[in-house]
Short mmCIF file of C-alpha atoms in Angstrom, two decimals:
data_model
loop_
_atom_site.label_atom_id
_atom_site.label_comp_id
_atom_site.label_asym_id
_atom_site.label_seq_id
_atom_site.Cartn_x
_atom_site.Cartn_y
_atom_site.Cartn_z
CA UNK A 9 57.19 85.42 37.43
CA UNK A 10 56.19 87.85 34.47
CA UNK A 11 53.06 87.79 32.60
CA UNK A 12 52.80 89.53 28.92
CA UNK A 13 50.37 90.02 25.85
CA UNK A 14 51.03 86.90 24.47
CA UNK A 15 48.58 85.53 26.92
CA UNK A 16 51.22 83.38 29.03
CA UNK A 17 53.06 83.80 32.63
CA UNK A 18 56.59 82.67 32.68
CA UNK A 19 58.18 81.36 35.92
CA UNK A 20 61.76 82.01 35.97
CA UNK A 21 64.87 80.43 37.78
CA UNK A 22 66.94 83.81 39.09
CA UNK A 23 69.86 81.34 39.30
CA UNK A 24 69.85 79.91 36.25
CA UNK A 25 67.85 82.85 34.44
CA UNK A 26 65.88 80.49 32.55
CA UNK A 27 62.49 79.52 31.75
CA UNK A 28 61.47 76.91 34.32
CA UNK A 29 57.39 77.01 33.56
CA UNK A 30 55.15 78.55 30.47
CA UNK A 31 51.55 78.66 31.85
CA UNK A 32 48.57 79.32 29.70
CA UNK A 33 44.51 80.05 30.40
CA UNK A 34 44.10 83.75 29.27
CA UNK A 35 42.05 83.98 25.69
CA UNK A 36 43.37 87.61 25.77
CA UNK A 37 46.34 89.75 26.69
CA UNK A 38 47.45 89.82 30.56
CA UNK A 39 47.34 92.77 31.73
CA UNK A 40 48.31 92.33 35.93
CA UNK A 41 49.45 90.18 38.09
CA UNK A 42 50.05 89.59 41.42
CA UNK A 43 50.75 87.25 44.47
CA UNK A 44 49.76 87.46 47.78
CA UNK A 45 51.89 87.56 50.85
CA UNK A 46 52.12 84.24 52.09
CA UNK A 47 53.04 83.15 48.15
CA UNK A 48 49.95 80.84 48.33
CA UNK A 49 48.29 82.30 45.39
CA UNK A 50 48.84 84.41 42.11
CA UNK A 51 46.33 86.23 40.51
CA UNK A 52 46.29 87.32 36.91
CA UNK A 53 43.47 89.78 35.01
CA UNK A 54 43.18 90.07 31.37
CA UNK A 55 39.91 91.10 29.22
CA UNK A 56 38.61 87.72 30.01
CA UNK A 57 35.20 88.06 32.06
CA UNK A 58 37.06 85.78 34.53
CA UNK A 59 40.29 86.27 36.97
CA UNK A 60 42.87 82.88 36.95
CA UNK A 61 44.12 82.14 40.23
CA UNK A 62 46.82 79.87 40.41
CA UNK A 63 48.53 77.78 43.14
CA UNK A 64 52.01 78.65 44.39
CA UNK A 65 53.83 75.49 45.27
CA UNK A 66 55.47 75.31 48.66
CA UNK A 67 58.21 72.74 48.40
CA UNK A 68 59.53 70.23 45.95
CA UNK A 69 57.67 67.27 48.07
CA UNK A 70 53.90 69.17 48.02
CA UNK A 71 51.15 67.14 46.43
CA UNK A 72 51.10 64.05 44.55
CA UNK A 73 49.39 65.73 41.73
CA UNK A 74 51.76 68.11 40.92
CA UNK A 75 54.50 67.49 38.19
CA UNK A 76 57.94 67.78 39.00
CA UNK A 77 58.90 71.28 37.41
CA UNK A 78 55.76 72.80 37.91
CA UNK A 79 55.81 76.16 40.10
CA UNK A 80 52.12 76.92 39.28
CA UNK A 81 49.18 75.20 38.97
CA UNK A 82 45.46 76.62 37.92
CA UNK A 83 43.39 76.62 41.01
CA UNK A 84 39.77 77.94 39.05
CA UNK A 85 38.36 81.04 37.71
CA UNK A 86 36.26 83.96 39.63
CA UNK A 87 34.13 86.09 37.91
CA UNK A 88 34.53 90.23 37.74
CA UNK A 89 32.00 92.29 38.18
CA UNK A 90 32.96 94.86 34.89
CA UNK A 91 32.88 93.97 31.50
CA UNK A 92 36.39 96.33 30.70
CA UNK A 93 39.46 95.08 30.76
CA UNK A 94 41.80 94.64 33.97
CA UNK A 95 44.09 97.37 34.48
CA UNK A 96 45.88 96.43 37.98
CA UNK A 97 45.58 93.17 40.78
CA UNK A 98 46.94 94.08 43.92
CA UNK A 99 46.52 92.06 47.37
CA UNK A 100 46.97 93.87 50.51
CA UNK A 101 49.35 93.29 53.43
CA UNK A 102 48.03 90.47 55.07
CA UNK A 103 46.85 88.81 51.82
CA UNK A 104 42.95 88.80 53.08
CA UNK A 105 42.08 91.01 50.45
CA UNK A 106 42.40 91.76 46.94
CA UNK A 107 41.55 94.18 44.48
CA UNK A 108 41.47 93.99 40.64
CA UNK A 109 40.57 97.78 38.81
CA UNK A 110 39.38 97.97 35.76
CA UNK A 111 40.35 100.29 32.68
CA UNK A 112 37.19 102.65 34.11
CA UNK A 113 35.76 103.54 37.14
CA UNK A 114 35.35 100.45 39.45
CA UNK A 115 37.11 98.33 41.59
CA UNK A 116 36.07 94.43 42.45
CA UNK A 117 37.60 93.94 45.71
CA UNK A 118 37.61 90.20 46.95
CA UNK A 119 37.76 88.55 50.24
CA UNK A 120 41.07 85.53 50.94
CA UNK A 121 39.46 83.59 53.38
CA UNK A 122 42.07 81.68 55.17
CA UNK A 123 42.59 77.24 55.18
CA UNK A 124 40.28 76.87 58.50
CA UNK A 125 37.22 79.26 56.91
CA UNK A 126 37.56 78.09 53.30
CA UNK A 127 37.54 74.17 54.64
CA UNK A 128 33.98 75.13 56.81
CA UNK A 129 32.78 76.98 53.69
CA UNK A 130 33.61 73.74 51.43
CA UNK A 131 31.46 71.42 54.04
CA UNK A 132 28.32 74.25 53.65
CA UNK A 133 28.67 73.99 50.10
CA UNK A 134 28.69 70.29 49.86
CA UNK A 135 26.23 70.07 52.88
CA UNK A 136 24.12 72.19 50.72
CA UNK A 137 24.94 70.06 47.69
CA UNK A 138 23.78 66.83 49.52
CA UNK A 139 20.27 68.50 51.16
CA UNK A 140 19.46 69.30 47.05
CA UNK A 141 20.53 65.93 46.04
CA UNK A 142 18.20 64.23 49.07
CA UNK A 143 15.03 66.02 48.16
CA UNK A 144 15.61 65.67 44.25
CA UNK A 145 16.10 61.59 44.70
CA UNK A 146 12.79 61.87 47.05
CA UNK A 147 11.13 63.26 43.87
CA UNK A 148 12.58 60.69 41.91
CA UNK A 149 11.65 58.22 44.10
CA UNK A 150 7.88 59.53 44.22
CA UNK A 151 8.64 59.46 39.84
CA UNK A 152 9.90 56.42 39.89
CA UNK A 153 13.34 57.39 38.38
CA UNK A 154 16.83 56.72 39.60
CA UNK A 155 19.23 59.38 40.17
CA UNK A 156 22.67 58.30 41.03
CA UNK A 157 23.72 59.24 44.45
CA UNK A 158 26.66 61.94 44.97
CA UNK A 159 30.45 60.20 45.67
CA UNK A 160 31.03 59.22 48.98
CA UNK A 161 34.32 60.77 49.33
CA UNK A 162 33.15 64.23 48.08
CA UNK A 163 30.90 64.29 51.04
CA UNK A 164 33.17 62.63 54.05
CA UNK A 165 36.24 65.12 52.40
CA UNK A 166 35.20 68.14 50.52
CA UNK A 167 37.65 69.24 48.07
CA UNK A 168 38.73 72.94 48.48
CA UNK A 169 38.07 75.04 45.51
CA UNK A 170 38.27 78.93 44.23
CA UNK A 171 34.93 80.28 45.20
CA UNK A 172 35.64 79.02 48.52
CA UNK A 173 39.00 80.86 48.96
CA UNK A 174 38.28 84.18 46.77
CA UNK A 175 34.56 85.45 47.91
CA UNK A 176 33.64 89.36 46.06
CA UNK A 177 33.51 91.65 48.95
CA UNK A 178 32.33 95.03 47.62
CA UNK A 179 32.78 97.13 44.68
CA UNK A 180 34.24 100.50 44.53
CA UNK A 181 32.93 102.87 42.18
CA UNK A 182 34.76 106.19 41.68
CA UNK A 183 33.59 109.75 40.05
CA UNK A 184 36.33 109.70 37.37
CA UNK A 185 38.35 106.70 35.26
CA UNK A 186 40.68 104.83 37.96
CA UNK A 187 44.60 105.23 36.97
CA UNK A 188 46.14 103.42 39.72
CA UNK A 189 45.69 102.16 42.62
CA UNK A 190 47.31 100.31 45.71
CA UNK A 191 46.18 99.18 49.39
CA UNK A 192 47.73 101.42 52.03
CA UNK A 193 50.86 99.73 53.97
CA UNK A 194 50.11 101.03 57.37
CA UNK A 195 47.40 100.05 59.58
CA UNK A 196 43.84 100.70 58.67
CA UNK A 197 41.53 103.04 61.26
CA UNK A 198 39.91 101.05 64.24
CA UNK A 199 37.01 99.11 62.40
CA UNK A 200 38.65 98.94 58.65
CA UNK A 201 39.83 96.18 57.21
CA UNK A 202 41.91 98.14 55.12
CA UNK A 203 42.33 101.54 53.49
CA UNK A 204 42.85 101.95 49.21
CA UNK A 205 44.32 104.69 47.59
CA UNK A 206 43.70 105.83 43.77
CA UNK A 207 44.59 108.32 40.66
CA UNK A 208 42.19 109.33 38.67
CA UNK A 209 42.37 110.39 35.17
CA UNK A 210 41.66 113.94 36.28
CA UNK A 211 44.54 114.10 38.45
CA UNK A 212 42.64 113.91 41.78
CA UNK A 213 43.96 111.52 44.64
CA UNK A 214 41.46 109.61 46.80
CA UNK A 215 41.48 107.28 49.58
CA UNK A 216 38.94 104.59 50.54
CA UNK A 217 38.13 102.74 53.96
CA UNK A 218 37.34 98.59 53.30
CA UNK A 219 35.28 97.68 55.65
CA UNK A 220 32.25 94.97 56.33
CA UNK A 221 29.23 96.97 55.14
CA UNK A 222 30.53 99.34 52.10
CA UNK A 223 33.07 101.39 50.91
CA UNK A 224 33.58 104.67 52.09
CA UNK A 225 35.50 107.89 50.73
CA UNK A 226 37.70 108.78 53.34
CA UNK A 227 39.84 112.10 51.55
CA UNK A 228 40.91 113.32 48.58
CA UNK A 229 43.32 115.86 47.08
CA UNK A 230 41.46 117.72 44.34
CA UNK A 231 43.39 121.42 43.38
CA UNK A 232 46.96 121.05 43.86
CA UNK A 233 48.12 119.69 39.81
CA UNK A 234 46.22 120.50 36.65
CA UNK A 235 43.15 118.58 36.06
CA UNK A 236 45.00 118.20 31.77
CA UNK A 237 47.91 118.81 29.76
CA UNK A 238 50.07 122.02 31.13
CA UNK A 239 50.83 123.98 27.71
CA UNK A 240 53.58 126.39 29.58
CA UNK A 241 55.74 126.88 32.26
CA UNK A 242 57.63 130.22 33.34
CA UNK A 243 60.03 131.36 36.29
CA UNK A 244 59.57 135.19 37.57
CA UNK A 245 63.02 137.00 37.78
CA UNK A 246 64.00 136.36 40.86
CA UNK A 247 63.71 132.53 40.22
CA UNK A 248 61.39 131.51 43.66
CA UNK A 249 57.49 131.68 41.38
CA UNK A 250 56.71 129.43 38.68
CA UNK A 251 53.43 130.01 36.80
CA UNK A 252 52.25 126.60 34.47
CA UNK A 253 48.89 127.18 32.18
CA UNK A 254 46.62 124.73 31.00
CA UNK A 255 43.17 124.13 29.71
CA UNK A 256 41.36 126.19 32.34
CA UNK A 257 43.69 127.22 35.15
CA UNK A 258 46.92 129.10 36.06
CA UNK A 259 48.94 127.84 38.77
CA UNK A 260 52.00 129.87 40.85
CA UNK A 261 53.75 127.87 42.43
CA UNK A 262 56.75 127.85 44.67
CA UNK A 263 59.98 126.26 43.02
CA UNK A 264 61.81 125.27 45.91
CA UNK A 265 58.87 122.93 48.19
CA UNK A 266 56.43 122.77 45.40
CA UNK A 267 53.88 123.89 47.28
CA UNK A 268 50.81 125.29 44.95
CA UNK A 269 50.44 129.49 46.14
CA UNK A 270 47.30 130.67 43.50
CA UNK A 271 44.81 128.77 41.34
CA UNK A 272 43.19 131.23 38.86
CA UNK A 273 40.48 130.54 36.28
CA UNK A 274 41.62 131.34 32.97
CA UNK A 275 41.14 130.37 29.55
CA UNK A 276 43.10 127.82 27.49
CA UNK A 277 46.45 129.14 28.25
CA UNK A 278 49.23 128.02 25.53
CA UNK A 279 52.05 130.69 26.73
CA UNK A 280 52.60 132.74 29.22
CA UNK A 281 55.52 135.36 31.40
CA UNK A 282 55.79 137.28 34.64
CA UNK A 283 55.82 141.06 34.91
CA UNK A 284 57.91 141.68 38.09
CA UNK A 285 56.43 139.68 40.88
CA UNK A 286 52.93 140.82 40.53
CA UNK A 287 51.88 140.53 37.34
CA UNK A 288 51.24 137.74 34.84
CA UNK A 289 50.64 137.56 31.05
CA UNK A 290 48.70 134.47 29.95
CA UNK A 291 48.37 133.46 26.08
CA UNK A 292 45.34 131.86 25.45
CA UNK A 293 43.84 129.52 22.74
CA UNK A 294 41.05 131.87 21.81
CA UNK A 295 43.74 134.54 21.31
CA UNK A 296 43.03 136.48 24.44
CA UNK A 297 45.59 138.31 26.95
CA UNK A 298 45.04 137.81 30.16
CA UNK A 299 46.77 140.11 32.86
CA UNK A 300 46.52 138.47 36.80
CA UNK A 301 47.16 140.24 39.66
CA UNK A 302 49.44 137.37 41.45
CA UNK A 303 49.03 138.78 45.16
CA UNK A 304 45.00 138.52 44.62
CA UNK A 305 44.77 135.65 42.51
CA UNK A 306 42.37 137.44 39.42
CA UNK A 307 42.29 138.16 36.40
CA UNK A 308 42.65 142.03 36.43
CA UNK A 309 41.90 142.28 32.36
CA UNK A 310 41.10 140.57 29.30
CA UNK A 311 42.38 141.73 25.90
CA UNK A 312 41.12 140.68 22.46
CA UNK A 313 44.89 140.48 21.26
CA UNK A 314 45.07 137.94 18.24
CA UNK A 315 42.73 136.65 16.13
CA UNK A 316 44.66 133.29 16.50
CA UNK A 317 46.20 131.15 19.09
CA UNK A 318 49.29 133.28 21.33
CA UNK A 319 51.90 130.15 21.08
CA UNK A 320 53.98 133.01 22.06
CA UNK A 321 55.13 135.78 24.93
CA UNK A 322 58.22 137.10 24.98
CA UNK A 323 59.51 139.98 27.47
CA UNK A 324 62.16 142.62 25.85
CA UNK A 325 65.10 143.04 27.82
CA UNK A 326 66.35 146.41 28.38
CA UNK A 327 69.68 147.67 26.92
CA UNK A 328 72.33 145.96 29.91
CA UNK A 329 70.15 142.71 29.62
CA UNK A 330 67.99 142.02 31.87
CA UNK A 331 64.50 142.36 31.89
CA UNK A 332 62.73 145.41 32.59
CA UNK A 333 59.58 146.98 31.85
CA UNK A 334 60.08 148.12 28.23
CA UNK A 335 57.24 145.67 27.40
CA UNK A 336 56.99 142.09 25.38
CA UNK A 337 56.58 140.82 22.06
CA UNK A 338 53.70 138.25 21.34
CA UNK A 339 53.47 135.59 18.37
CA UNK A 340 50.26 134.33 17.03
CA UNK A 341 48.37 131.62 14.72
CA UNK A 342 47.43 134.77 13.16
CA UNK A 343 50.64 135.31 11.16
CA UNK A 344 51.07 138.40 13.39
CA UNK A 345 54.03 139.26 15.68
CA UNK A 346 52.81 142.33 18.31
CA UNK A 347 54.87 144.27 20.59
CA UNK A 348 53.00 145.48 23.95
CA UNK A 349 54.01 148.47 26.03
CA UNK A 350 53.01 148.49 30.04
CA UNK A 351 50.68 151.37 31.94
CA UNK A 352 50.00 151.50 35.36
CA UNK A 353 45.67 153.05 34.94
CA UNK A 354 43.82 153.53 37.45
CA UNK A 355 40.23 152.38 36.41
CA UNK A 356 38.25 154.08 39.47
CA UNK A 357 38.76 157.07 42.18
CA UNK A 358 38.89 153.84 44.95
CA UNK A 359 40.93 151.48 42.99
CA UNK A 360 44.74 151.50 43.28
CA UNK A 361 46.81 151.54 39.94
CA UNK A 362 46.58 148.95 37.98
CA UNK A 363 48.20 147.12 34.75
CA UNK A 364 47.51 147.41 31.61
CA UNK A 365 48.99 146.97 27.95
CA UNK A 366 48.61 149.17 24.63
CA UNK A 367 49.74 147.64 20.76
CA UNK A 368 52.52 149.62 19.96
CA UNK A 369 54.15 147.85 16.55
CA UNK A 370 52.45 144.58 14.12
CA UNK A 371 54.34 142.57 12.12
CA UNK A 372 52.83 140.59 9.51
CA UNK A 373 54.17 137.50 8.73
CA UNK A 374 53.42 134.98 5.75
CA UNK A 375 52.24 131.54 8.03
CA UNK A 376 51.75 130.58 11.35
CA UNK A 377 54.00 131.92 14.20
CA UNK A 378 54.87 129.31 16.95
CA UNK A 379 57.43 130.47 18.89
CA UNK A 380 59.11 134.57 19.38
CA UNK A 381 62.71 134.85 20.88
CA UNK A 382 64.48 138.37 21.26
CA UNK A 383 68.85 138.85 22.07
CA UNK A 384 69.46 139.64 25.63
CA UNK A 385 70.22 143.44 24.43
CA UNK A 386 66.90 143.35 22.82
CA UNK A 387 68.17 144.82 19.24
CA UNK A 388 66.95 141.32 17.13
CA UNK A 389 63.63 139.33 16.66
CA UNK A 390 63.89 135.59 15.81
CA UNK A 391 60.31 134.09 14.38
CA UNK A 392 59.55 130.57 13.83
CA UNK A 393 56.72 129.80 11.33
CA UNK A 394 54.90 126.78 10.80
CA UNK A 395 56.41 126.17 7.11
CA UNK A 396 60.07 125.48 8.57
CA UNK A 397 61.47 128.91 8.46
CA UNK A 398 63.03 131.07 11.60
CA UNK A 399 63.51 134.78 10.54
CA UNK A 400 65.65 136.89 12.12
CA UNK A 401 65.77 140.81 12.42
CA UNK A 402 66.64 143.47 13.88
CA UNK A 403 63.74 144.76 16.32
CA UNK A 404 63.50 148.08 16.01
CA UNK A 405 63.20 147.97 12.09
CA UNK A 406 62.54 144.69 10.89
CA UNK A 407 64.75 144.12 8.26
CA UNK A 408 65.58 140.33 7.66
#
């Protein structure tokens, strides 16, 4: 089965690979579908205020009311809680539950009652039904109107319908917009009926316990990834630290089990390199440089570098090629290309020595420069600008 934006679900012969049955009932796109365990029921979610459910049939000789190619068949409409559109329908294990998200931050999750329970809740409901019916005709009566009585068989044999199957159950509401999420395949803790997992937009994980009385937070993983978009990635020399910037944090992480090592607060970082193993150089936005201190996880220093963006950093290799600690070459939104020596200072009589750089050489350049790349001997420059051009020259002169 397959569902799509042009508001129809398709059942499909795998044999055959053709269409067997086009069924309609959305007034807008379908986002989700899905169908339970025992293959009783499908559920679909769209923008409409409502969810379909349809009825799976069993085998060729079910029902006298169904026709003779028909796979599904519209059991009724339940209404959702949230006014935004459905993002994802997923049943869990045993099919007693499922759970449509939204594109925001709830969940409607839904109780399956099974035959036995949805056939008592029919006779309640039409028990119900009848009680209303007596005392309106005893008004009637005491009126002296007529109010025609309620069909027999509708009381003797209730008919089955959706709100007696699907009944809402609670309503998860999370911090942040939901991305994903899924029921948990292994067994729920003693007194759960189930356990849900989720993404949120701010790349936190959380799990949920289902059970009788509310919905309760059970974990979450919050500081391992960036909470945004990660604007640069670099490997130390010695290939087992990897440091990735974004909006407000640098990560190092180890390559090999991905296992996060620092979080640091920094600015916007848009470039960034290692010096050695205990030093990094961040880029930022604002057009800071920002020196950490790796083994203590701070930010050592601060330097007003650019009056642009440093899109950027570039470490000069030594004369045999590999990188040393000549210094580095930054590139800017400021048209300017700096080279950077190192110094070990020691800022106190307690503190040990520490890093720090001093502007050596500018280069002015005529636009915007977005990325800085130097030959492994270190003896040319390569620019690229934002109007299309790369210039390349030779470092120590600049002579293109």
């Amino acid at each position: 089965m397959s569902c799509s934006k042009d508001k129809f679900i398709r059942v499909w012969d795998l044999e055959t690979q053709h269409c067997l049955q086009i069924v309609g009932g959305h007034r807008s796109e379908i986002w989700s579908m899905d169908v339970d365990p025992s293959e009783r029921f499908l559920v679909s979610g769209s923008a409409d205020p409502e969810l379909q459910v349809f009825r799976i049939r069993q085998s060729v000789e079910e029902g006298e009311d169904w026709s003779k190619w028909d796979v599904l068949k519209l059991f009724g409409e339940i209404p959702r809680q949230s006014k935004e559109r459905v993002a994802n329908v997923r049943f869990n294990r045993d099919g007693s539950l499922v759970v449509c998200q939204v594109a925001g931050k709830t969940a409607d999750i839904y109780r399956v009652l099974d035959e036995t329970e949805a056939a008592r809740k029919a006779k309640r409901r039409v028990s119900r039904k009848k009680e209303k019916a007596s005392a309106k005709s005893m008004i009637a009566e005491e009126n002296g109107t007529i109010i025609d009585p309620l069909p027999v068989q509708n009381l003797q044999n209730p008919t089955v319908i959706v709100t007696d199957v699907f009944k809402l159950f609670q309503v998860l509401r999370a911090s942040k917009k939901i991305c994903s999420i899924t029921f948990s395949p292994s067994n729920p803790p003693r007194g759960c009926l189930a356990t849900l997992s989720l993404s949120l937009n701010n790349n936190m994980l959380e799990t949920y316990s289902v059970d009788k009385e509310k919905v309760s937070k059970m974990y979450s993983v919050e500081m391992h990834g960036h909470r945004s978009d990660i604007r640069s990635v670099s490997l130390n020399s010695e290939d087992n630290l990897l440091m990735s910037t974004s909006h407000n944090a640098v990560k190092i992480w180890n390559p090999s089990t991905g296992e996060c090592l620092r979080t640091i607060d920094s600015g916007y970082g848009l470039s960034s390199a290692f010096v050695g193993n205990r030093y990094a150089l961040v880029g930022t936005k604002s057009g800071t440089l920002e020196i950490m201190d790796i083994a203590s996880g701070s930010l050592t220093e601060a330097i007003e570098a650019h009056a642009g963006s440093i899109r950027s950093i570039v470490p000069i290799p030594d004369e045999d090629g590999t990188v040393g600690a000549r210094g580095f070459v930054t590139g800017s939104a400021d048209h300017d290309v700096k080279f950077w020596e190192y110094q070990l200072v020691q800022k106190s009589d307690n503190d040990s020595k520490q890093l720090t750089v001093t502007n050596v050489r500018t280069l002015k350049m005529t636009e915007d420069v977005l990325a800085v790349s130097i030959s492994p001997e270190g003896k040319h420059i390569a620019v690229a600008l934002l109007d299309c051009h790369v210039k390349v020259a030779l470092s120590s002169t600049w002579t293109h």
